[in-house]
Amino acid sequence: DDRTAFVKGVLERPRETTRGDLRVRVYGDLAVVTGEQINVFINADGGRRAPARYFATQIARRARGQWRFVSMQTTAFASAASLPSAAVSSYAPAPRSDLTAEQRAVVDLEQLRATAIASRDFAALANLLADDYLHVYGSGTTSDRAGYIDGLYR
């Protein structure tokens, strides 16, 4: 079932995510979030792999007053090897005072998503992703919500 696959994926492959400056465009009850994402995967022995750097596009939908992600697509940049280790130490979006309340709510949603992944809180992550969530990888392959979560930790 989806929950079992989700739990299995979260427990087996931890990672840390850092996001760069995010651009948030709100269109009524839909929002588009774009920006850099850096992932560092943690090996079973606690060792860290080289950072993987992506450009991410996310779509969020507001229903009954709550924002949830419905889709995410990531495209890998050519190389992340030259990134300083401080760039991947924690999730730290740049503070911005120019965001509207709606934009801030969507940025907060992204911070909750990244934190849930880093802390392996699969229940929290499941609540942030819509039931019909679609993830598109840089390779062009896709996953539903359960497949995405399982794939985070392979």
Short mmCIF file of N, CA and C in Angstrom, two decimals:
data_model
loop_
_atom_site.label_atom_id
_atom_site.label_comp_id
_atom_site.label_asym_id
_atom_site.label_seq_id
_atom_site.Cartn_x
_atom_site.Cartn_y
_atom_site.Cartn_z
N ASP A 1 0.84 -1.19 0.00
CA ASP A 1 0.00 0.00 0.00
C ASP A 1 0.87 1.24 0.00
N ASP A 2 0.31 2.42 -0.29
CA ASP A 2 1.08 3.65 -0.39
C ASP A 2 1.79 4.01 0.90
N ARG A 3 1.13 3.85 2.03
CA ARG A 3 1.73 4.22 3.31
C ARG A 3 2.95 3.35 3.61
N THR A 4 2.86 2.05 3.35
CA THR A 4 3.98 1.14 3.60
C THR A 4 5.18 1.51 2.74
N ALA A 5 4.96 1.77 1.46
CA ALA A 5 6.05 2.16 0.56
C ALA A 5 6.66 3.48 1.01
N PHE A 6 5.82 4.38 1.45
CA PHE A 6 6.27 5.69 1.91
C PHE A 6 7.20 5.53 3.12
N VAL A 7 6.75 4.79 4.12
CA VAL A 7 7.54 4.58 5.34
C VAL A 7 8.86 3.92 5.02
N LYS A 8 8.84 2.89 4.20
CA LYS A 8 10.05 2.17 3.82
C LYS A 8 11.06 3.11 3.17
N GLY A 9 10.61 3.93 2.25
CA GLY A 9 11.50 4.85 1.56
C GLY A 9 12.13 5.87 2.48
N VAL A 10 11.34 6.43 3.38
CA VAL A 10 11.85 7.45 4.29
C VAL A 10 12.90 6.88 5.24
N LEU A 11 12.68 5.67 5.70
CA LEU A 11 13.59 5.07 6.66
C LEU A 11 14.91 4.62 6.05
N GLU A 12 14.93 4.31 4.76
CA GLU A 12 16.10 3.71 4.16
C GLU A 12 17.11 4.67 3.54
N ARG A 13 16.73 5.89 3.23
CA ARG A 13 17.69 6.76 2.55
C ARG A 13 17.56 8.22 2.97
N PRO A 14 18.21 8.60 4.07
CA PRO A 14 18.13 9.99 4.52
C PRO A 14 18.91 10.93 3.61
N ARG A 15 18.50 12.19 3.62
CA ARG A 15 19.21 13.22 2.87
C ARG A 15 18.97 14.55 3.54
N GLU A 16 19.84 15.50 3.24
CA GLU A 16 19.68 16.88 3.67
C GLU A 16 19.42 17.71 2.43
N THR A 17 18.53 18.67 2.56
CA THR A 17 18.17 19.52 1.42
C THR A 17 18.37 20.98 1.80
N THR A 18 18.99 21.72 0.90
CA THR A 18 19.14 23.16 1.04
C THR A 18 18.47 23.80 -0.16
N ARG A 19 17.73 24.87 0.06
CA ARG A 19 17.11 25.60 -1.04
C ARG A 19 17.72 26.98 -1.14
N GLY A 20 17.92 27.44 -2.37
CA GLY A 20 18.40 28.79 -2.61
C GLY A 20 17.23 29.75 -2.59
N ASP A 21 17.42 30.92 -3.15
CA ASP A 21 16.37 31.93 -3.22
C ASP A 21 15.21 31.37 -4.04
N LEU A 22 14.00 31.43 -3.51
CA LEU A 22 12.83 30.89 -4.20
C LEU A 22 12.01 32.01 -4.83
N ARG A 23 11.54 31.76 -6.04
CA ARG A 23 10.60 32.67 -6.70
C ARG A 23 9.22 32.03 -6.57
N VAL A 24 8.28 32.76 -5.98
CA VAL A 24 6.93 32.25 -5.76
C VAL A 24 5.94 33.14 -6.49
N ARG A 25 5.18 32.52 -7.39
CA ARG A 25 4.13 33.23 -8.12
C ARG A 25 2.79 32.60 -7.76
N VAL A 26 1.87 33.41 -7.23
CA VAL A 26 0.56 32.93 -6.80
C VAL A 26 -0.48 33.37 -7.80
N TYR A 27 -1.31 32.40 -8.23
CA TYR A 27 -2.39 32.64 -9.17
C TYR A 27 -3.68 32.11 -8.55
N GLY A 28 -4.30 32.91 -7.68
CA GLY A 28 -5.50 32.46 -7.00
C GLY A 28 -5.17 31.34 -6.03
N ASP A 29 -5.71 30.14 -6.29
CA ASP A 29 -5.47 28.99 -5.43
C ASP A 29 -4.35 28.09 -5.93
N LEU A 30 -3.56 28.56 -6.89
CA LEU A 30 -2.39 27.83 -7.39
C LEU A 30 -1.14 28.69 -7.20
N ALA A 31 -0.02 28.03 -6.94
CA ALA A 31 1.24 28.74 -6.81
C ALA A 31 2.33 27.94 -7.51
N VAL A 32 3.26 28.66 -8.13
CA VAL A 32 4.42 28.06 -8.78
C VAL A 32 5.65 28.52 -8.02
N VAL A 33 6.46 27.56 -7.59
CA VAL A 33 7.69 27.85 -6.84
C VAL A 33 8.86 27.35 -7.67
N THR A 34 9.85 28.20 -7.91
CA THR A 34 11.04 27.79 -8.65
C THR A 34 12.28 28.24 -7.89
N GLY A 35 13.36 27.47 -8.05
CA GLY A 35 14.62 27.84 -7.43
C GLY A 35 15.56 26.66 -7.31
N GLU A 36 16.76 26.95 -6.87
CA GLU A 36 17.80 25.94 -6.72
C GLU A 36 17.52 25.03 -5.53
N GLN A 37 17.89 23.77 -5.66
CA GLN A 37 17.81 22.80 -4.57
C GLN A 37 19.10 21.99 -4.57
N ILE A 38 19.69 21.81 -3.40
CA ILE A 38 20.91 21.02 -3.25
C ILE A 38 20.62 19.88 -2.29
N ASN A 39 20.88 18.65 -2.72
CA ASN A 39 20.67 17.47 -1.88
C ASN A 39 22.00 16.82 -1.55
N VAL A 40 22.13 16.40 -0.31
CA VAL A 40 23.27 15.60 0.13
C VAL A 40 22.70 14.33 0.72
N PHE A 41 23.02 13.20 0.12
CA PHE A 41 22.52 11.91 0.60
C PHE A 41 23.47 11.37 1.65
N ILE A 42 22.90 10.77 2.68
CA ILE A 42 23.66 10.21 3.79
C ILE A 42 23.74 8.70 3.61
N ASN A 43 24.95 8.15 3.58
CA ASN A 43 25.15 6.71 3.44
C ASN A 43 24.80 5.99 4.74
N ALA A 44 24.66 4.68 4.67
CA ALA A 44 24.34 3.87 5.85
C ALA A 44 25.38 4.02 6.94
N ASP A 45 26.65 4.26 6.56
CA ASP A 45 27.71 4.42 7.56
C ASP A 45 27.81 5.85 8.08
N GLY A 46 26.89 6.71 7.66
CA GLY A 46 26.88 8.10 8.11
C GLY A 46 27.68 9.03 7.22
N GLY A 47 28.41 8.47 6.26
CA GLY A 47 29.17 9.30 5.33
C GLY A 47 28.26 10.08 4.40
N ARG A 48 28.77 11.17 3.88
CA ARG A 48 27.97 12.04 3.02
C ARG A 48 28.48 11.95 1.59
N ARG A 49 27.57 11.86 0.66
CA ARG A 49 27.93 11.86 -0.76
C ARG A 49 28.13 13.30 -1.22
N ALA A 50 28.75 13.46 -2.37
CA ALA A 50 28.93 14.79 -2.95
C ALA A 50 27.56 15.42 -3.19
N PRO A 51 27.43 16.75 -3.03
CA PRO A 51 26.15 17.41 -3.23
C PRO A 51 25.63 17.24 -4.67
N ALA A 52 24.32 17.10 -4.78
CA ALA A 52 23.66 17.06 -6.09
C ALA A 52 22.85 18.35 -6.19
N ARG A 53 23.07 19.11 -7.26
CA ARG A 53 22.47 20.44 -7.41
C ARG A 53 21.42 20.41 -8.51
N TYR A 54 20.22 20.93 -8.21
CA TYR A 54 19.08 20.88 -9.13
C TYR A 54 18.41 22.24 -9.25
N PHE A 55 17.67 22.42 -10.34
CA PHE A 55 16.69 23.49 -10.45
C PHE A 55 15.33 22.83 -10.27
N ALA A 56 14.54 23.31 -9.33
CA ALA A 56 13.26 22.68 -9.02
C ALA A 56 12.10 23.60 -9.35
N THR A 57 11.02 23.00 -9.88
CA THR A 57 9.76 23.70 -10.11
C THR A 57 8.69 22.92 -9.36
N GLN A 58 7.96 23.62 -8.50
CA GLN A 58 6.90 22.99 -7.72
C GLN A 58 5.59 23.71 -7.95
N ILE A 59 4.50 22.95 -7.93
CA ILE A 59 3.15 23.50 -8.03
C ILE A 59 2.42 23.18 -6.74
N ALA A 60 1.83 24.20 -6.12
CA ALA A 60 1.04 24.01 -4.90
C ALA A 60 -0.40 24.45 -5.19
N ARG A 61 -1.34 23.79 -4.52
CA ARG A 61 -2.77 24.12 -4.66
C ARG A 61 -3.33 24.37 -3.27
N ARG A 62 -4.15 25.42 -3.16
CA ARG A 62 -4.82 25.70 -1.90
C ARG A 62 -6.24 25.14 -1.98
N ALA A 63 -6.57 24.27 -1.03
CA ALA A 63 -7.92 23.71 -0.94
C ALA A 63 -8.34 23.77 0.52
N ARG A 64 -9.54 24.26 0.76
CA ARG A 64 -10.06 24.41 2.12
C ARG A 64 -9.07 25.16 3.02
N GLY A 65 -8.42 26.18 2.45
CA GLY A 65 -7.52 27.03 3.20
C GLY A 65 -6.13 26.47 3.46
N GLN A 66 -5.83 25.27 2.94
CA GLN A 66 -4.52 24.64 3.19
C GLN A 66 -3.76 24.46 1.88
N TRP A 67 -2.49 24.86 1.87
CA TRP A 67 -1.62 24.65 0.72
C TRP A 67 -1.03 23.26 0.78
N ARG A 68 -1.01 22.57 -0.37
CA ARG A 68 -0.34 21.27 -0.50
C ARG A 68 0.31 21.22 -1.87
N PHE A 69 1.46 20.58 -1.96
CA PHE A 69 2.11 20.42 -3.24
C PHE A 69 1.38 19.38 -4.08
N VAL A 70 1.23 19.66 -5.38
CA VAL A 70 0.62 18.70 -6.29
C VAL A 70 1.61 18.18 -7.31
N SER A 71 2.75 18.87 -7.49
CA SER A 71 3.72 18.41 -8.47
C SER A 71 5.08 19.04 -8.18
N MET A 72 6.13 18.32 -8.58
CA MET A 72 7.49 18.84 -8.50
C MET A 72 8.30 18.24 -9.64
N GLN A 73 9.13 19.06 -10.25
CA GLN A 73 10.03 18.61 -11.30
C GLN A 73 11.40 19.15 -10.99
N THR A 74 12.42 18.30 -11.08
CA THR A 74 13.79 18.73 -10.83
C THR A 74 14.66 18.42 -12.05
N THR A 75 15.58 19.32 -12.32
CA THR A 75 16.54 19.14 -13.39
C THR A 75 17.93 19.35 -12.81
N ALA A 76 18.80 18.38 -12.99
CA ALA A 76 20.14 18.46 -12.42
C ALA A 76 20.99 19.49 -13.17
N PHE A 77 21.75 20.26 -12.40
CA PHE A 77 22.75 21.12 -12.99
C PHE A 77 23.94 20.23 -13.37
N ALA A 78 24.83 20.72 -14.18
CA ALA A 78 25.94 19.90 -14.68
C ALA A 78 26.81 19.35 -13.56
N SER A 79 27.16 20.17 -12.55
CA SER A 79 28.05 19.70 -11.50
C SER A 79 27.82 20.47 -10.23
N ALA A 80 27.89 19.78 -9.10
CA ALA A 80 27.80 20.44 -7.80
C ALA A 80 29.09 20.26 -7.02
N ALA A 81 30.10 19.66 -7.63
CA ALA A 81 31.34 19.32 -6.92
C ALA A 81 32.04 20.54 -6.35
N SER A 82 31.87 21.71 -6.97
CA SER A 82 32.59 22.89 -6.51
C SER A 82 31.85 23.65 -5.41
N LEU A 83 30.69 23.16 -4.98
CA LEU A 83 29.95 23.86 -3.94
C LEU A 83 30.65 23.72 -2.59
N PRO A 84 30.72 24.80 -1.80
CA PRO A 84 31.32 24.69 -0.47
C PRO A 84 30.44 23.84 0.44
N SER A 85 31.05 23.12 1.41
CA SER A 85 30.27 22.24 2.28
C SER A 85 29.25 23.02 3.09
N ALA A 86 29.49 24.28 3.39
CA ALA A 86 28.53 25.08 4.14
C ALA A 86 27.22 25.25 3.38
N ALA A 87 27.29 25.13 2.07
CA ALA A 87 26.09 25.33 1.26
C ALA A 87 25.08 24.21 1.43
N VAL A 88 25.50 23.11 2.02
CA VAL A 88 24.59 21.97 2.16
C VAL A 88 24.41 21.56 3.62
N SER A 89 24.74 22.42 4.55
CA SER A 89 24.68 22.04 5.96
C SER A 89 23.29 22.06 6.55
N SER A 90 22.39 22.86 6.01
CA SER A 90 21.05 22.92 6.58
C SER A 90 20.09 23.57 5.59
N TYR A 91 18.81 23.43 5.89
CA TYR A 91 17.81 24.11 5.06
C TYR A 91 17.71 25.53 5.55
N ALA A 92 18.09 26.47 4.74
CA ALA A 92 18.10 27.86 5.17
C ALA A 92 17.71 28.79 4.03
N PRO A 93 16.40 28.89 3.73
CA PRO A 93 16.01 29.81 2.67
C PRO A 93 16.33 31.24 3.08
N ALA A 94 16.72 32.02 2.11
CA ALA A 94 17.06 33.41 2.40
C ALA A 94 15.82 34.15 2.89
N PRO A 95 15.95 34.90 4.01
CA PRO A 95 14.80 35.66 4.49
C PRO A 95 14.46 36.77 3.51
N ARG A 96 13.17 36.95 3.28
CA ARG A 96 12.73 37.98 2.34
C ARG A 96 11.55 38.73 2.94
N SER A 97 11.61 40.03 2.84
CA SER A 97 10.53 40.84 3.38
C SER A 97 9.54 41.26 2.29
N ASP A 98 9.84 40.94 1.04
CA ASP A 98 9.00 41.40 -0.06
C ASP A 98 7.90 40.41 -0.43
N LEU A 99 7.71 39.33 0.34
CA LEU A 99 6.72 38.32 0.01
C LEU A 99 5.35 38.69 0.56
N THR A 100 4.32 38.37 -0.21
CA THR A 100 2.96 38.52 0.30
C THR A 100 2.68 37.40 1.29
N ALA A 101 1.58 37.49 2.00
CA ALA A 101 1.21 36.42 2.95
C ALA A 101 1.04 35.10 2.23
N GLU A 102 0.45 35.11 1.04
CA GLU A 102 0.27 33.87 0.28
C GLU A 102 1.61 33.29 -0.15
N GLN A 103 2.51 34.13 -0.65
CA GLN A 103 3.83 33.66 -1.04
C GLN A 103 4.59 33.09 0.17
N ARG A 104 4.50 33.76 1.30
CA ARG A 104 5.17 33.29 2.51
C ARG A 104 4.62 31.92 2.93
N ALA A 105 3.30 31.72 2.81
CA ALA A 105 2.69 30.44 3.18
C ALA A 105 3.23 29.31 2.31
N VAL A 106 3.46 29.59 1.02
CA VAL A 106 3.98 28.56 0.11
C VAL A 106 5.47 28.31 0.39
N VAL A 107 6.25 29.35 0.68
CA VAL A 107 7.64 29.16 1.05
C VAL A 107 7.72 28.35 2.36
N ASP A 108 6.84 28.66 3.30
CA ASP A 108 6.80 27.88 4.55
C ASP A 108 6.47 26.42 4.27
N LEU A 109 5.56 26.18 3.32
CA LEU A 109 5.22 24.81 2.93
C LEU A 109 6.46 24.08 2.42
N GLU A 110 7.26 24.74 1.60
CA GLU A 110 8.48 24.13 1.07
C GLU A 110 9.47 23.86 2.19
N GLN A 111 9.58 24.76 3.14
CA GLN A 111 10.49 24.54 4.26
C GLN A 111 10.02 23.34 5.08
N LEU A 112 8.72 23.21 5.29
CA LEU A 112 8.19 22.05 6.01
C LEU A 112 8.48 20.75 5.26
N ARG A 113 8.37 20.79 3.92
CA ARG A 113 8.65 19.59 3.10
C ARG A 113 10.10 19.17 3.26
N ALA A 114 11.02 20.12 3.12
CA ALA A 114 12.44 19.80 3.23
C ALA A 114 12.80 19.32 4.63
N THR A 115 12.21 19.93 5.64
CA THR A 115 12.47 19.52 7.01
C THR A 115 11.93 18.12 7.27
N ALA A 116 10.75 17.82 6.76
CA ALA A 116 10.17 16.48 6.93
C ALA A 116 11.06 15.42 6.29
N ILE A 117 11.61 15.73 5.12
CA ILE A 117 12.51 14.78 4.45
C ILE A 117 13.78 14.59 5.27
N ALA A 118 14.39 15.69 5.70
CA ALA A 118 15.64 15.60 6.46
C ALA A 118 15.47 14.87 7.78
N SER A 119 14.32 15.05 8.42
CA SER A 119 14.09 14.40 9.71
C SER A 119 13.39 13.05 9.58
N ARG A 120 13.13 12.65 8.33
CA ARG A 120 12.49 11.37 8.03
C ARG A 120 11.11 11.26 8.68
N ASP A 121 10.39 12.38 8.70
CA ASP A 121 9.04 12.44 9.27
C ASP A 121 8.04 12.20 8.15
N PHE A 122 7.82 10.91 7.84
CA PHE A 122 6.99 10.55 6.70
C PHE A 122 5.54 10.95 6.88
N ALA A 123 5.05 10.98 8.09
CA ALA A 123 3.66 11.40 8.30
C ALA A 123 3.50 12.88 7.93
N ALA A 124 4.44 13.70 8.36
CA ALA A 124 4.39 15.12 8.02
C ALA A 124 4.50 15.32 6.51
N LEU A 125 5.43 14.62 5.87
CA LEU A 125 5.61 14.76 4.43
C LEU A 125 4.34 14.34 3.68
N ALA A 126 3.74 13.25 4.08
CA ALA A 126 2.51 12.79 3.42
C ALA A 126 1.42 13.85 3.49
N ASN A 127 1.35 14.58 4.59
CA ASN A 127 0.33 15.62 4.74
C ASN A 127 0.61 16.86 3.89
N LEU A 128 1.84 17.02 3.42
CA LEU A 128 2.20 18.18 2.61
C LEU A 128 2.02 17.93 1.11
N LEU A 129 1.88 16.66 0.73
CA LEU A 129 1.74 16.29 -0.67
C LEU A 129 0.30 15.88 -0.95
N ALA A 130 -0.26 16.40 -2.02
CA ALA A 130 -1.64 16.06 -2.39
C ALA A 130 -1.74 14.57 -2.74
N ASP A 131 -2.93 14.03 -2.59
CA ASP A 131 -3.15 12.62 -2.93
C ASP A 131 -2.77 12.32 -4.37
N ASP A 132 -2.96 13.29 -5.27
CA ASP A 132 -2.65 13.09 -6.69
C ASP A 132 -1.30 13.70 -7.07
N TYR A 133 -0.39 13.81 -6.11
CA TYR A 133 0.94 14.38 -6.32
C TYR A 133 1.66 13.66 -7.48
N LEU A 134 2.33 14.44 -8.32
CA LEU A 134 3.12 13.92 -9.43
C LEU A 134 4.51 14.52 -9.35
N HIS A 135 5.54 13.67 -9.38
CA HIS A 135 6.92 14.14 -9.37
C HIS A 135 7.55 13.79 -10.71
N VAL A 136 8.19 14.78 -11.36
CA VAL A 136 8.87 14.56 -12.63
C VAL A 136 10.36 14.76 -12.38
N TYR A 137 11.14 13.71 -12.62
CA TYR A 137 12.58 13.75 -12.43
C TYR A 137 13.26 14.34 -13.66
N GLY A 138 14.50 14.76 -13.48
CA GLY A 138 15.27 15.33 -14.59
C GLY A 138 15.42 14.37 -15.75
N SER A 139 15.33 13.08 -15.48
CA SER A 139 15.45 12.07 -16.54
C SER A 139 14.18 11.97 -17.37
N GLY A 140 13.11 12.62 -16.89
CA GLY A 140 11.83 12.53 -17.59
C GLY A 140 10.90 11.47 -17.02
N THR A 141 11.40 10.65 -16.09
CA THR A 141 10.53 9.65 -15.47
C THR A 141 9.66 10.32 -14.42
N THR A 142 8.56 9.68 -14.07
CA THR A 142 7.62 10.25 -13.11
C THR A 142 7.32 9.27 -11.99
N SER A 143 6.82 9.80 -10.88
CA SER A 143 6.38 8.99 -9.74
C SER A 143 5.14 9.61 -9.13
N ASP A 144 4.29 8.76 -8.58
CA ASP A 144 3.18 9.25 -7.77
C ASP A 144 3.74 9.54 -6.37
N ARG A 145 2.87 9.91 -5.44
CA ARG A 145 3.31 10.30 -4.10
C ARG A 145 4.13 9.19 -3.43
N ALA A 146 3.62 7.98 -3.41
CA ALA A 146 4.32 6.87 -2.75
C ALA A 146 5.66 6.59 -3.43
N GLY A 147 5.68 6.60 -4.76
CA GLY A 147 6.91 6.35 -5.49
C GLY A 147 7.96 7.42 -5.26
N TYR A 148 7.51 8.67 -5.17
CA TYR A 148 8.43 9.79 -4.90
C TYR A 148 9.09 9.60 -3.54
N ILE A 149 8.29 9.31 -2.54
CA ILE A 149 8.81 9.17 -1.18
C ILE A 149 9.76 7.98 -1.12
N ASP A 150 9.38 6.88 -1.72
CA ASP A 150 10.25 5.71 -1.75
C ASP A 150 11.55 6.05 -2.46
N GLY A 151 11.47 6.78 -3.54
CA GLY A 151 12.66 7.15 -4.32
C GLY A 151 13.61 8.09 -3.62
N LEU A 152 13.13 8.83 -2.63
CA LEU A 152 14.01 9.75 -1.89
C LEU A 152 15.12 9.00 -1.18
N TYR A 153 14.87 7.76 -0.84
CA TYR A 153 15.79 7.03 0.02
C TYR A 153 16.37 5.79 -0.63
N ARG A 154 16.41 5.73 -1.96
CA ARG A 154 17.07 4.62 -2.68
C ARG A 154 18.51 4.95 -2.93
#
